[in-house]
PDB file of N, CA, C and O in Angstrom:
ATOM      1  N   MET A 674      -1.224   8.062 -10.361  1.00 44.00           N
ATOM      2  CA  MET A 674      -1.358   7.145  -9.259  1.00 44.00           C
ATOM      3  C   MET A 674      -0.888   5.764  -9.679  1.00 44.00           C
ATOM      4  O   MET A 674      -1.085   5.353 -10.794  1.00 44.00           O
ATOM      5  N   GLY A 675      -0.329   5.055  -8.742  1.00 50.00           N
ATOM      6  CA  GLY A 675       0.125   3.709  -9.022  1.00 50.00           C
ATOM      7  C   GLY A 675      -0.926   2.688  -8.643  1.00 50.00           C
ATOM      8  O   GLY A 675      -2.005   3.011  -8.181  1.00 50.00           O
ATOM      9  N   GLU A 676      -0.595   1.429  -8.840  1.00 58.00           N
ATOM     10  CA  GLU A 676      -1.510   0.332  -8.522  1.00 58.00           C
ATOM     11  C   GLU A 676      -1.891   0.362  -7.045  1.00 58.00           C
ATOM     12  O   GLU A 676      -1.060   0.551  -6.181  1.00 58.00           O
ATOM     13  N   ALA A 677      -3.154   0.181  -6.774  1.00 65.00           N
ATOM     14  CA  ALA A 677      -3.691   0.063  -5.411  1.00 65.00           C
ATOM     15  C   ALA A 677      -3.454   1.292  -4.553  1.00 65.00           C
ATOM     16  O   ALA A 677      -3.238   1.180  -3.366  1.00 65.00           O
ATOM     17  N   ASP A 678      -3.498   2.471  -5.155  1.00 81.00           N
ATOM     18  CA  ASP A 678      -3.354   3.701  -4.378  1.00 81.00           C
ATOM     19  C   ASP A 678      -4.621   4.057  -3.620  1.00 81.00           C
ATOM     20  O   ASP A 678      -4.579   4.838  -2.684  1.00 81.00           O
ATOM     21  N   VAL A 679      -5.758   3.509  -4.028  1.00 88.00           N
ATOM     22  CA  VAL A 679      -7.021   3.790  -3.362  1.00 88.00           C
ATOM     23  C   VAL A 679      -7.628   2.466  -2.903  1.00 88.00           C
ATOM     24  O   VAL A 679      -7.812   1.560  -3.698  1.00 88.00           O
ATOM     25  N   VAL A 680      -7.921   2.370  -1.621  1.00 91.00           N
ATOM     26  CA  VAL A 680      -8.518   1.159  -1.058  1.00 91.00           C
ATOM     27  C   VAL A 680      -9.864   1.540  -0.469  1.00 91.00           C
ATOM     28  O   VAL A 680      -9.976   2.514   0.267  1.00 91.00           O
ATOM     29  N   ILE A 681     -10.900   0.776  -0.845  1.00 92.00           N
ATOM     30  CA  ILE A 681     -12.212   0.978  -0.243  1.00 92.00           C
ATOM     31  C   ILE A 681     -12.547  -0.250   0.581  1.00 92.00           C
ATOM     32  O   ILE A 681     -12.201  -1.372   0.219  1.00 92.00           O
ATOM     33  N   GLU A 682     -13.175  -0.007   1.727  1.00 93.00           N
ATOM     34  CA  GLU A 682     -13.473  -1.091   2.646  1.00 93.00           C
ATOM     35  C   GLU A 682     -14.796  -0.813   3.341  1.00 93.00           C
ATOM     36  O   GLU A 682     -15.021   0.269   3.867  1.00 93.00           O
ATOM     37  N   CYS A 683     -15.676  -1.818   3.336  1.00 93.00           N
ATOM     38  CA  CYS A 683     -16.996  -1.677   3.928  1.00 93.00           C
ATOM     39  C   CYS A 683     -16.915  -1.823   5.441  1.00 93.00           C
ATOM     40  O   CYS A 683     -16.198  -2.682   5.952  1.00 93.00           O
ATOM     41  N   ARG A 684     -17.662  -0.990   6.143  1.00 91.00           N
ATOM     42  CA  ARG A 684     -17.736  -1.082   7.603  1.00 91.00           C
ATOM     43  C   ARG A 684     -18.669  -2.197   8.061  1.00 91.00           C
ATOM     44  O   ARG A 684     -18.598  -2.647   9.197  1.00 91.00           O
ATOM     45  N   ASP A 685     -19.561  -2.641   7.163  1.00 93.00           N
ATOM     46  CA  ASP A 685     -20.617  -3.570   7.552  1.00 93.00           C
ATOM     47  C   ASP A 685     -20.446  -5.002   7.061  1.00 93.00           C
ATOM     48  O   ASP A 685     -21.204  -5.881   7.459  1.00 93.00           O
ATOM     49  N   CYS A 686     -19.495  -5.247   6.160  1.00 94.00           N
ATOM     50  CA  CYS A 686     -19.279  -6.598   5.648  1.00 94.00           C
ATOM     51  C   CYS A 686     -17.815  -6.761   5.249  1.00 94.00           C
ATOM     52  O   CYS A 686     -16.994  -5.896   5.519  1.00 94.00           O
ATOM     53  N   GLU A 687     -17.498  -7.835   4.581  1.00 94.00           N
ATOM     54  CA  GLU A 687     -16.114  -8.156   4.218  1.00 94.00           C
ATOM     55  C   GLU A 687     -15.650  -7.493   2.914  1.00 94.00           C
ATOM     56  O   GLU A 687     -14.531  -7.733   2.470  1.00 94.00           O
ATOM     57  N   PHE A 688     -16.484  -6.666   2.290  1.00 94.00           N
ATOM     58  CA  PHE A 688     -16.139  -6.042   1.011  1.00 94.00           C
ATOM     59  C   PHE A 688     -14.909  -5.149   1.167  1.00 94.00           C
ATOM     60  O   PHE A 688     -14.860  -4.268   2.017  1.00 94.00           O
ATOM     61  N   ARG A 689     -13.902  -5.409   0.344  1.00 93.00           N
ATOM     62  CA  ARG A 689     -12.677  -4.606   0.320  1.00 93.00           C
ATOM     63  C   ARG A 689     -12.061  -4.755  -1.066  1.00 93.00           C
ATOM     64  O   ARG A 689     -11.885  -5.873  -1.546  1.00 93.00           O
ATOM     65  N   GLU A 690     -11.732  -3.629  -1.704  1.00 93.00           N
ATOM     66  CA  GLU A 690     -11.084  -3.656  -3.022  1.00 93.00           C
ATOM     67  C   GLU A 690     -10.066  -2.534  -3.106  1.00 93.00           C
ATOM     68  O   GLU A 690     -10.170  -1.540  -2.406  1.00 93.00           O
ATOM     69  N   SER A 691      -9.085  -2.697  -3.999  1.00 92.00           N
ATOM     70  CA  SER A 691      -8.088  -1.666  -4.258  1.00 92.00           C
ATOM     71  C   SER A 691      -8.145  -1.247  -5.712  1.00 92.00           C
ATOM     72  O   SER A 691      -8.459  -2.057  -6.581  1.00 92.00           O
ATOM     73  N   PHE A 692      -7.818   0.013  -5.929  1.00 90.00           N
ATOM     74  CA  PHE A 692      -7.903   0.591  -7.270  1.00 90.00           C
ATOM     75  C   PHE A 692      -6.697   1.479  -7.534  1.00 90.00           C
ATOM     76  O   PHE A 692      -6.107   2.031  -6.617  1.00 90.00           O
ATOM     77  N   ALA A 693      -6.398   1.636  -8.804  1.00 86.00           N
ATOM     78  CA  ALA A 693      -5.285   2.486  -9.208  1.00 86.00           C
ATOM     79  C   ALA A 693      -5.696   3.949  -9.352  1.00 86.00           C
ATOM     80  O   ALA A 693      -4.841   4.819  -9.424  1.00 86.00           O
ATOM     81  N   ASN A 694      -7.021   4.216  -9.404  1.00 83.00           N
ATOM     82  CA  ASN A 694      -7.432   5.610  -9.548  1.00 83.00           C
ATOM     83  C   ASN A 694      -8.723   5.887  -8.785  1.00 83.00           C
ATOM     84  O   ASN A 694      -9.491   4.981  -8.457  1.00 83.00           O
ATOM     85  N   LEU A 695      -8.931   7.150  -8.488  1.00 82.00           N
ATOM     86  CA  LEU A 695     -10.087   7.586  -7.706  1.00 82.00           C
ATOM     87  C   LEU A 695     -11.416   7.323  -8.410  1.00 82.00           C
ATOM     88  O   LEU A 695     -12.399   6.977  -7.767  1.00 82.00           O
ATOM     89  N   GLY A 696     -11.448   7.482  -9.721  1.00 85.00           N
ATOM     90  CA  GLY A 696     -12.691   7.322 -10.470  1.00 85.00           C
ATOM     91  C   GLY A 696     -13.287   5.932 -10.318  1.00 85.00           C
ATOM     92  O   GLY A 696     -14.464   5.776 -10.001  1.00 85.00           O
ATOM     93  N   ARG A 697     -12.474   4.927 -10.533  1.00 88.00           N
ATOM     94  CA  ARG A 697     -12.958   3.545 -10.420  1.00 88.00           C
ATOM     95  C   ARG A 697     -13.322   3.207  -8.980  1.00 88.00           C
ATOM     96  O   ARG A 697     -14.295   2.502  -8.712  1.00 88.00           O
ATOM     97  N   ALA A 698     -12.547   3.711  -8.029  1.00 88.00           N
ATOM     98  CA  ALA A 698     -12.852   3.470  -6.620  1.00 88.00           C
ATOM     99  C   ALA A 698     -14.183   4.107  -6.246  1.00 88.00           C
ATOM    100  O   ALA A 698     -15.001   3.511  -5.547  1.00 88.00           O
ATOM    101  N   ARG A 699     -14.428   5.303  -6.745  1.00 88.00           N
ATOM    102  CA  ARG A 699     -15.677   6.011  -6.422  1.00 88.00           C
ATOM    103  C   ARG A 699     -16.889   5.262  -6.987  1.00 88.00           C
ATOM    104  O   ARG A 699     -17.926   5.168  -6.340  1.00 88.00           O
ATOM    105  N   VAL A 700     -16.772   4.736  -8.205  1.00 91.00           N
ATOM    106  CA  VAL A 700     -17.868   3.969  -8.803  1.00 91.00           C
ATOM    107  C   VAL A 700     -18.161   2.724  -7.963  1.00 91.00           C
ATOM    108  O   VAL A 700     -19.306   2.432  -7.646  1.00 91.00           O
ATOM    109  N   ALA A 701     -17.118   1.990  -7.579  1.00 92.00           N
ATOM    110  CA  ALA A 701     -17.306   0.783  -6.766  1.00 92.00           C
ATOM    111  C   ALA A 701     -17.886   1.130  -5.398  1.00 92.00           C
ATOM    112  O   ALA A 701     -18.771   0.430  -4.895  1.00 92.00           O
ATOM    113  N   LEU A 702     -17.430   2.215  -4.807  1.00 89.00           N
ATOM    114  CA  LEU A 702     -17.960   2.667  -3.522  1.00 89.00           C
ATOM    115  C   LEU A 702     -19.443   2.980  -3.635  1.00 89.00           C
ATOM    116  O   LEU A 702     -20.254   2.502  -2.845  1.00 89.00           O
ATOM    117  N   ASP A 703     -19.809   3.768  -4.639  1.00 91.00           N
ATOM    118  CA  ASP A 703     -21.222   4.122  -4.844  1.00 91.00           C
ATOM    119  C   ASP A 703     -22.077   2.888  -5.105  1.00 91.00           C
ATOM    120  O   ASP A 703     -23.178   2.764  -4.573  1.00 91.00           O
ATOM    121  N   ASP A 704     -21.563   1.971  -5.935  1.00 93.00           N
ATOM    122  CA  ASP A 704     -22.307   0.747  -6.244  1.00 93.00           C
ATOM    123  C   ASP A 704     -22.570  -0.075  -4.985  1.00 93.00           C
ATOM    124  O   ASP A 704     -23.686  -0.520  -4.740  1.00 93.00           O
ATOM    125  N   HIS A 705     -21.541  -0.263  -4.167  1.00 93.00           N
ATOM    126  CA  HIS A 705     -21.711  -1.081  -2.971  1.00 93.00           C
ATOM    127  C   HIS A 705     -22.661  -0.407  -1.975  1.00 93.00           C
ATOM    128  O   HIS A 705     -23.525  -1.063  -1.395  1.00 93.00           O
ATOM    129  N   GLU A 706     -22.512   0.892  -1.793  1.00 92.00           N
ATOM    130  CA  GLU A 706     -23.399   1.596  -0.862  1.00 92.00           C
ATOM    131  C   GLU A 706     -24.849   1.534  -1.315  1.00 92.00           C
ATOM    132  O   GLU A 706     -25.744   1.310  -0.508  1.00 92.00           O
ATOM    133  N   SER A 707     -25.101   1.709  -2.611  1.00 93.00           N
ATOM    134  CA  SER A 707     -26.489   1.714  -3.084  1.00 93.00           C
ATOM    135  C   SER A 707     -27.081   0.306  -3.147  1.00 93.00           C
ATOM    136  O   SER A 707     -28.248   0.113  -2.832  1.00 93.00           O
ATOM    137  N   GLU A 708     -26.270  -0.692  -3.518  1.00 95.00           N
ATOM    138  CA  GLU A 708     -26.780  -2.062  -3.625  1.00 95.00           C
ATOM    139  C   GLU A 708     -26.937  -2.731  -2.260  1.00 95.00           C
ATOM    140  O   GLU A 708     -27.921  -3.414  -2.009  1.00 95.00           O
ATOM    141  N   ALA A 709     -25.964  -2.550  -1.365  1.00 94.00           N
ATOM    142  CA  ALA A 709     -25.977  -3.247  -0.082  1.00 94.00           C
ATOM    143  C   ALA A 709     -26.541  -2.377   1.049  1.00 94.00           C
ATOM    144  O   ALA A 709     -26.896  -2.883   2.095  1.00 94.00           O
ATOM    145  N   GLY A 710     -26.586  -1.066   0.821  1.00 93.00           N
ATOM    146  CA  GLY A 710     -27.030  -0.173   1.882  1.00 93.00           C
ATOM    147  C   GLY A 710     -25.997  -0.015   2.986  1.00 93.00           C
ATOM    148  O   GLY A 710     -26.317   0.407   4.090  1.00 93.00           O
ATOM    149  N   HIS A 711     -24.749  -0.340   2.690  1.00 92.00           N
ATOM    150  CA  HIS A 711     -23.663  -0.255   3.670  1.00 92.00           C
ATOM    151  C   HIS A 711     -22.887   1.038   3.479  1.00 92.00           C
ATOM    152  O   HIS A 711     -22.938   1.666   2.428  1.00 92.00           O
ATOM    153  N   TYR A 712     -22.126   1.400   4.491  1.00 90.00           N
ATOM    154  CA  TYR A 712     -21.253   2.566   4.419  1.00 90.00           C
ATOM    155  C   TYR A 712     -19.830   2.093   4.140  1.00 90.00           C
ATOM    156  O   TYR A 712     -19.320   1.213   4.835  1.00 90.00           O
ATOM    157  N   VAL A 713     -19.191   2.680   3.146  1.00 89.00           N
ATOM    158  CA  VAL A 713     -17.853   2.265   2.734  1.00 89.00           C
ATOM    159  C   VAL A 713     -16.855   3.382   3.029  1.00 89.00           C
ATOM    160  O   VAL A 713     -17.084   4.546   2.703  1.00 89.00           O
ATOM    161  N   ASP A 714     -15.752   3.037   3.660  1.00 87.00           N
ATOM    162  CA  ASP A 714     -14.637   3.961   3.898  1.00 87.00           C
ATOM    163  C   ASP A 714     -13.640   3.824   2.760  1.00 87.00           C
ATOM    164  O   ASP A 714     -13.592   2.800   2.088  1.00 87.00           O
ATOM    165  N   TRP A 715     -12.819   4.843   2.599  1.00 81.00           N
ATOM    166  CA  TRP A 715     -11.733   4.699   1.638  1.00 81.00           C
ATOM    167  C   TRP A 715     -10.476   5.335   2.166  1.00 81.00           C
ATOM    168  O   TRP A 715     -10.501   6.217   3.015  1.00 81.00           O
ATOM    169  N   GLN A 716      -9.355   4.824   1.681  1.00 84.00           N
ATOM    170  CA  GLN A 716      -8.039   5.343   2.012  1.00 84.00           C
ATOM    171  C   GLN A 716      -7.337   5.669   0.705  1.00 84.00           C
ATOM    172  O   GLN A 716      -7.360   4.864  -0.226  1.00 84.00           O
ATOM    173  N   ILE A 717      -6.738   6.829   0.671  1.00 81.00           N
ATOM    174  CA  ILE A 717      -5.981   7.229  -0.511  1.00 81.00           C
ATOM    175  C   ILE A 717      -4.516   7.238  -0.105  1.00 81.00           C
ATOM    176  O   ILE A 717      -4.098   8.044   0.729  1.00 81.00           O
ATOM    177  N   GLY A 718      -3.757   6.314  -0.677  1.00 79.00           N
ATOM    178  CA  GLY A 718      -2.356   6.165  -0.307  1.00 79.00           C
ATOM    179  C   GLY A 718      -1.470   7.262  -0.848  1.00 79.00           C
ATOM    180  O   GLY A 718      -0.546   7.721  -0.192  1.00 79.00           O
ATOM    181  N   ARG A 719      -1.765   7.722  -2.045  1.00 74.00           N
ATOM    182  CA  ARG A 719      -0.942   8.756  -2.666  1.00 74.00           C
ATOM    183  C   ARG A 719      -1.752   9.453  -3.730  1.00 74.00           C
ATOM    184  O   ARG A 719      -2.562   8.841  -4.401  1.00 74.00           O
ATOM    185  N   ILE A 720      -1.526  10.741  -3.862  1.00 71.00           N
ATOM    186  CA  ILE A 720      -2.151  11.514  -4.927  1.00 71.00           C
ATOM    187  C   ILE A 720      -1.063  12.261  -5.689  1.00 71.00           C
ATOM    188  O   ILE A 720       0.047  12.414  -5.195  1.00 71.00           O
ATOM    189  N   ALA A 721      -1.387  12.718  -6.863  1.00 73.00           N
ATOM    190  CA  ALA A 721      -0.422  13.447  -7.693  1.00 73.00           C
ATOM    191  C   ALA A 721       0.039  14.708  -6.978  1.00 73.00           C
ATOM    192  O   ALA A 721      -0.709  15.330  -6.220  1.00 73.00           O
ATOM    193  N   ASP A 722       1.274  15.101  -7.223  1.00 75.00           N
ATOM    194  CA  ASP A 722       1.846  16.279  -6.562  1.00 75.00           C
ATOM    195  C   ASP A 722       0.999  17.536  -6.764  1.00 75.00           C
ATOM    196  O   ASP A 722       0.812  18.315  -5.834  1.00 75.00           O
ATOM    197  N   GLY A 723       0.477  17.728  -7.965  1.00 74.00           N
ATOM    198  CA  GLY A 723      -0.336  18.913  -8.244  1.00 74.00           C
ATOM    199  C   GLY A 723      -1.624  18.940  -7.445  1.00 74.00           C
ATOM    200  O   GLY A 723      -2.057  19.994  -6.964  1.00 74.00           O
ATOM    201  N   VAL A 724      -2.236  17.784  -7.263  1.00 73.00           N
ATOM    202  CA  VAL A 724      -3.465  17.691  -6.480  1.00 73.00           C
ATOM    203  C   VAL A 724      -3.161  17.968  -5.015  1.00 73.00           C
ATOM    204  O   VAL A 724      -3.894  18.672  -4.335  1.00 73.00           O
ATOM    205  N   GLU A 725      -2.057  17.424  -4.533  1.00 72.00           N
ATOM    206  CA  GLU A 725      -1.666  17.657  -3.145  1.00 72.00           C
ATOM    207  C   GLU A 725      -1.399  19.143  -2.905  1.00 72.00           C
ATOM    208  O   GLU A 725      -1.817  19.715  -1.900  1.00 72.00           O
ATOM    209  N   GLN A 726      -0.705  19.807  -3.842  1.00 75.00           N
ATOM    210  CA  GLN A 726      -0.415  21.234  -3.693  1.00 75.00           C
ATOM    211  C   GLN A 726      -1.695  22.062  -3.741  1.00 75.00           C
ATOM    212  O   GLN A 726      -1.865  22.994  -2.971  1.00 75.00           O
ATOM    213  N   ALA A 727      -2.622  21.717  -4.633  1.00 76.00           N
ATOM    214  CA  ALA A 727      -3.888  22.442  -4.712  1.00 76.00           C
ATOM    215  C   ALA A 727      -4.657  22.322  -3.397  1.00 76.00           C
ATOM    216  O   ALA A 727      -5.231  23.300  -2.912  1.00 76.00           O
ATOM    217  N   GLY A 728      -4.653  21.138  -2.809  1.00 74.00           N
ATOM    218  CA  GLY A 728      -5.316  20.953  -1.522  1.00 74.00           C
ATOM    219  C   GLY A 728      -4.659  21.772  -0.433  1.00 74.00           C
ATOM    220  O   GLY A 728      -5.330  22.404   0.388  1.00 74.00           O
ATOM    221  N   ALA A 729      -3.352  21.790  -0.418  1.00 75.00           N
ATOM    222  CA  ALA A 729      -2.630  22.577   0.584  1.00 75.00           C
ATOM    223  C   ALA A 729      -2.897  24.062   0.399  1.00 75.00           C
ATOM    224  O   ALA A 729      -3.095  24.799   1.370  1.00 75.00           O
ATOM    225  N   ASP A 730      -2.910  24.531  -0.852  1.00 77.00           N
ATOM    226  CA  ASP A 730      -3.171  25.948  -1.126  1.00 77.00           C
ATOM    227  C   ASP A 730      -4.592  26.342  -0.767  1.00 77.00           C
ATOM    228  O   ASP A 730      -4.848  27.471  -0.356  1.00 77.00           O
ATOM    229  N   ALA A 731      -5.536  25.431  -0.927  1.00 76.00           N
ATOM    230  CA  ALA A 731      -6.929  25.736  -0.605  1.00 76.00           C
ATOM    231  C   ALA A 731      -7.122  25.892   0.895  1.00 76.00           C
ATOM    232  O   ALA A 731      -8.016  26.599   1.344  1.00 76.00           O
ATOM    233  N   GLY A 732      -6.297  25.246   1.674  1.00 71.00           N
ATOM    234  CA  GLY A 732      -6.408  25.348   3.121  1.00 71.00           C
ATOM    235  C   GLY A 732      -7.551  24.523   3.663  1.00 71.00           C
ATOM    236  O   GLY A 732      -8.046  23.614   3.021  1.00 71.00           O
ATOM    237  N   ILE A 733      -7.960  24.860   4.848  1.00 66.00           N
ATOM    238  CA  ILE A 733      -9.054  24.156   5.501  1.00 66.00           C
ATOM    239  C   ILE A 733     -10.330  24.911   5.198  1.00 66.00           C
ATOM    240  O   ILE A 733     -10.476  26.082   5.560  1.00 66.00           O
ATOM    241  N   CYS A 734     -11.252  24.264   4.531  1.00 64.00           N
ATOM    242  CA  CYS A 734     -12.484  24.915   4.095  1.00 64.00           C
ATOM    243  C   CYS A 734     -13.220  25.547   5.270  1.00 64.00           C
ATOM    244  O   CYS A 734     -13.452  24.910   6.292  1.00 64.00           O
ATOM    245  N   GLY A 735     -13.572  26.793   5.101  1.00 60.00           N
ATOM    246  CA  GLY A 735     -14.378  27.479   6.094  1.00 60.00           C
ATOM    247  C   GLY A 735     -13.594  28.131   7.215  1.00 60.00           C
ATOM    248  O   GLY A 735     -14.169  28.804   8.055  1.00 60.00           O
ATOM    249  N   ILE A 736     -12.291  27.937   7.260  1.00 65.00           N
ATOM    250  CA  ILE A 736     -11.499  28.559   8.322  1.00 65.00           C
ATOM    251  C   ILE A 736     -10.603  29.618   7.700  1.00 65.00           C
ATOM    252  O   ILE A 736      -9.647  29.321   6.992  1.00 65.00           O
ATOM    253  N   SER A 737     -10.911  30.856   7.959  1.00 70.00           N
ATOM    254  CA  SER A 737     -10.170  31.979   7.394  1.00 70.00           C
ATOM    255  C   SER A 737      -8.711  31.943   7.843  1.00 70.00           C
ATOM    256  O   SER A 737      -8.407  31.601   8.983  1.00 70.00           O
ATOM    257  N   GLY A 738      -7.819  32.305   6.922  1.00 72.00           N
ATOM    258  CA  GLY A 738      -6.406  32.374   7.234  1.00 72.00           C
ATOM    259  C   GLY A 738      -5.663  31.057   7.068  1.00 72.00           C
ATOM    260  O   GLY A 738      -4.464  31.000   7.295  1.00 72.00           O
ATOM    261  N   ARG A 739      -6.339  30.000   6.662  1.00 70.00           N
ATOM    262  CA  ARG A 739      -5.693  28.702   6.496  1.00 70.00           C
ATOM    263  C   ARG A 739      -5.339  28.414   5.041  1.00 70.00           C
ATOM    264  O   ARG A 739      -4.855  27.347   4.727  1.00 70.00           O
ATOM    265  N   GLU A 740      -5.586  29.353   4.153  1.00 75.00           N
ATOM    266  CA  GLU A 740      -5.287  29.150   2.741  1.00 75.00           C
ATOM    267  C   GLU A 740      -4.005  29.895   2.370  1.00 75.00           C
ATOM    268  O   GLU A 740      -3.495  30.696   3.148  1.00 75.00           O
ATOM    269  N   ASN A 741      -3.494  29.616   1.197  1.00 78.00           N
ATOM    270  CA  ASN A 741      -2.296  30.276   0.693  1.00 78.00           C
ATOM    271  C   ASN A 741      -2.719  31.318  -0.338  1.00 78.00           C
ATOM    272  O   ASN A 741      -2.980  30.982  -1.492  1.00 78.00           O
ATOM    273  N   PRO A 742      -2.792  32.605   0.041  1.00 76.00           N
ATOM    274  CA  PRO A 742      -3.243  33.635  -0.899  1.00 76.00           C
ATOM    275  C   PRO A 742      -2.263  33.897  -2.043  1.00 76.00           C
ATOM    276  O   PRO A 742      -2.615  34.511  -3.040  1.00 76.00           O
ATOM    277  N   ASP A 743      -1.027  33.421  -1.921  1.00 80.00           N
ATOM    278  CA  ASP A 743      -0.017  33.648  -2.957  1.00 80.00           C
ATOM    279  C   ASP A 743       0.063  32.514  -3.974  1.00 80.00           C
ATOM    280  O   ASP A 743       0.920  32.517  -4.840  1.00 80.00           O
ATOM    281  N   THR A 744      -0.830  31.563  -3.899  1.00 78.00           N
ATOM    282  CA  THR A 744      -0.787  30.427  -4.810  1.00 78.00           C
ATOM    283  C   THR A 744      -1.045  30.863  -6.256  1.00 78.00           C
ATOM    284  O   THR A 744      -1.888  31.725  -6.508  1.00 78.00           O
ATOM    285  N   PRO A 745      -0.338  30.278  -7.207  1.00 76.00           N
ATOM    286  CA  PRO A 745      -0.609  30.584  -8.613  1.00 76.00           C
ATOM    287  C   PRO A 745      -1.963  30.048  -9.067  1.00 76.00           C
ATOM    288  O   PRO A 745      -2.478  30.446 -10.099  1.00 76.00           O
ATOM    289  N   LEU A 746      -2.585  29.182  -8.272  1.00 70.00           N
ATOM    290  CA  LEU A 746      -3.894  28.647  -8.628  1.00 70.00           C
ATOM    291  C   LEU A 746      -4.978  29.713  -8.580  1.00 70.00           C
ATOM    292  O   LEU A 746      -6.048  29.540  -9.166  1.00 70.00           O
ATOM    293  N   LEU A 747      -4.722  30.823  -7.904  1.00 63.00           N
ATOM    294  CA  LEU A 747      -5.701  31.908  -7.826  1.00 63.00           C
ATOM    295  C   LEU A 747      -5.508  32.955  -8.920  1.00 63.00           C
ATOM    296  O   LEU A 747      -6.240  33.922  -8.980  1.00 63.00           O
ATOM    297  N   GLU A 748      -4.539  32.756  -9.784  1.00 64.00           N
ATOM    298  CA  GLU A 748      -4.264  33.711 -10.857  1.00 64.00           C
ATOM    299  C   GLU A 748      -5.139  33.444 -12.068  1.00 64.00           C
ATOM    300  O   GLU A 748      -4.684  33.320 -13.189  1.00 64.00           O
ATOM    301  N   TRP A 749      -6.426  33.382 -11.885  1.00 57.00           N
ATOM    302  CA  TRP A 749      -7.367  33.083 -12.954  1.00 57.00           C
ATOM    303  C   TRP A 749      -7.977  34.347 -13.538  1.00 57.00           C
ATOM    304  O   TRP A 749      -8.606  34.309 -14.568  1.00 57.00           O
ATOM    305  N   ARG A 750      -7.775  35.471 -12.881  1.00 51.00           N
ATOM    306  CA  ARG A 750      -8.376  36.721 -13.362  1.00 51.00           C
ATOM    307  C   ARG A 750      -7.752  37.132 -14.686  1.00 51.00           C
ATOM    308  O   ARG A 750      -6.583  36.914 -14.939  1.00 51.00           O
ATOM    309  N   GLN A 751      -8.562  37.771 -15.510  1.00 48.00           N
ATOM    310  CA  GLN A 751      -8.049  38.254 -16.790  1.00 48.00           C
ATOM    311  C   GLN A 751      -7.113  39.438 -16.555  1.00 48.00           C
ATOM    312  O   GLN A 751      -7.346  40.251 -15.669  1.00 48.00           O
ATOM    313  N   SER A 752      -6.087  39.530 -17.370  1.00 54.00           N
ATOM    314  CA  SER A 752      -5.197  40.672 -17.273  1.00 54.00           C
ATOM    315  C   SER A 752      -5.840  41.870 -17.965  1.00 54.00           C
ATOM    316  O   SER A 752      -6.834  41.749 -18.668  1.00 54.00           O
ATOM    317  N   ASP A 753      -5.241  43.036 -17.792  1.00 54.00           N
ATOM    318  CA  ASP A 753      -5.777  44.265 -18.410  1.00 54.00           C
ATOM    319  C   ASP A 753      -5.712  44.209 -19.932  1.00 54.00           C
ATOM    320  O   ASP A 753      -6.450  44.913 -20.602  1.00 54.00           O
ATOM    321  N   ASP A 754      -4.811  43.369 -20.460  1.00 56.00           N
ATOM    322  CA  ASP A 754      -4.644  43.272 -21.916  1.00 56.00           C
ATOM    323  C   ASP A 754      -5.740  42.425 -22.569  1.00 56.00           C
ATOM    324  O   ASP A 754      -5.952  42.502 -23.764  1.00 56.00           O
ATOM    325  N   GLU A 755      -6.433  41.603 -21.794  1.00 54.00           N
ATOM    326  CA  GLU A 755      -7.453  40.725 -22.362  1.00 54.00           C
ATOM    327  C   GLU A 755      -8.805  41.414 -22.378  1.00 54.00           C
ATOM    328  O   GLU A 755      -9.105  42.213 -21.520  1.00 54.00           O
ATOM    329  N   PRO A 756      -9.610  41.077 -23.386  1.00 52.00           N
ATOM    330  CA  PRO A 756     -10.941  41.709 -23.457  1.00 52.00           C
ATOM    331  C   PRO A 756     -11.869  41.227 -22.383  1.00 52.00           C
ATOM    332  O   PRO A 756     -11.760  40.251 -21.775  1.00 52.00           O
TER     333      PRO A 756
END
């Protein structure tokens, strides 16, 4: 992710910050919500290609037929050669 790919913004006050990664944005979001009791929205401008593909392959949670059953991400089963 590049600079300012994640923006968090409070619905209840003027709090707004940008972050280069999800981890730091999540910490700031949690801190503001717990300290101020406000609800914070976030926008993710861009994510890594692999994360985007994994999300697309997973489909829409809970709706059958919206996932990609041919994704290599589901090839986690052991082969017959492995113990």
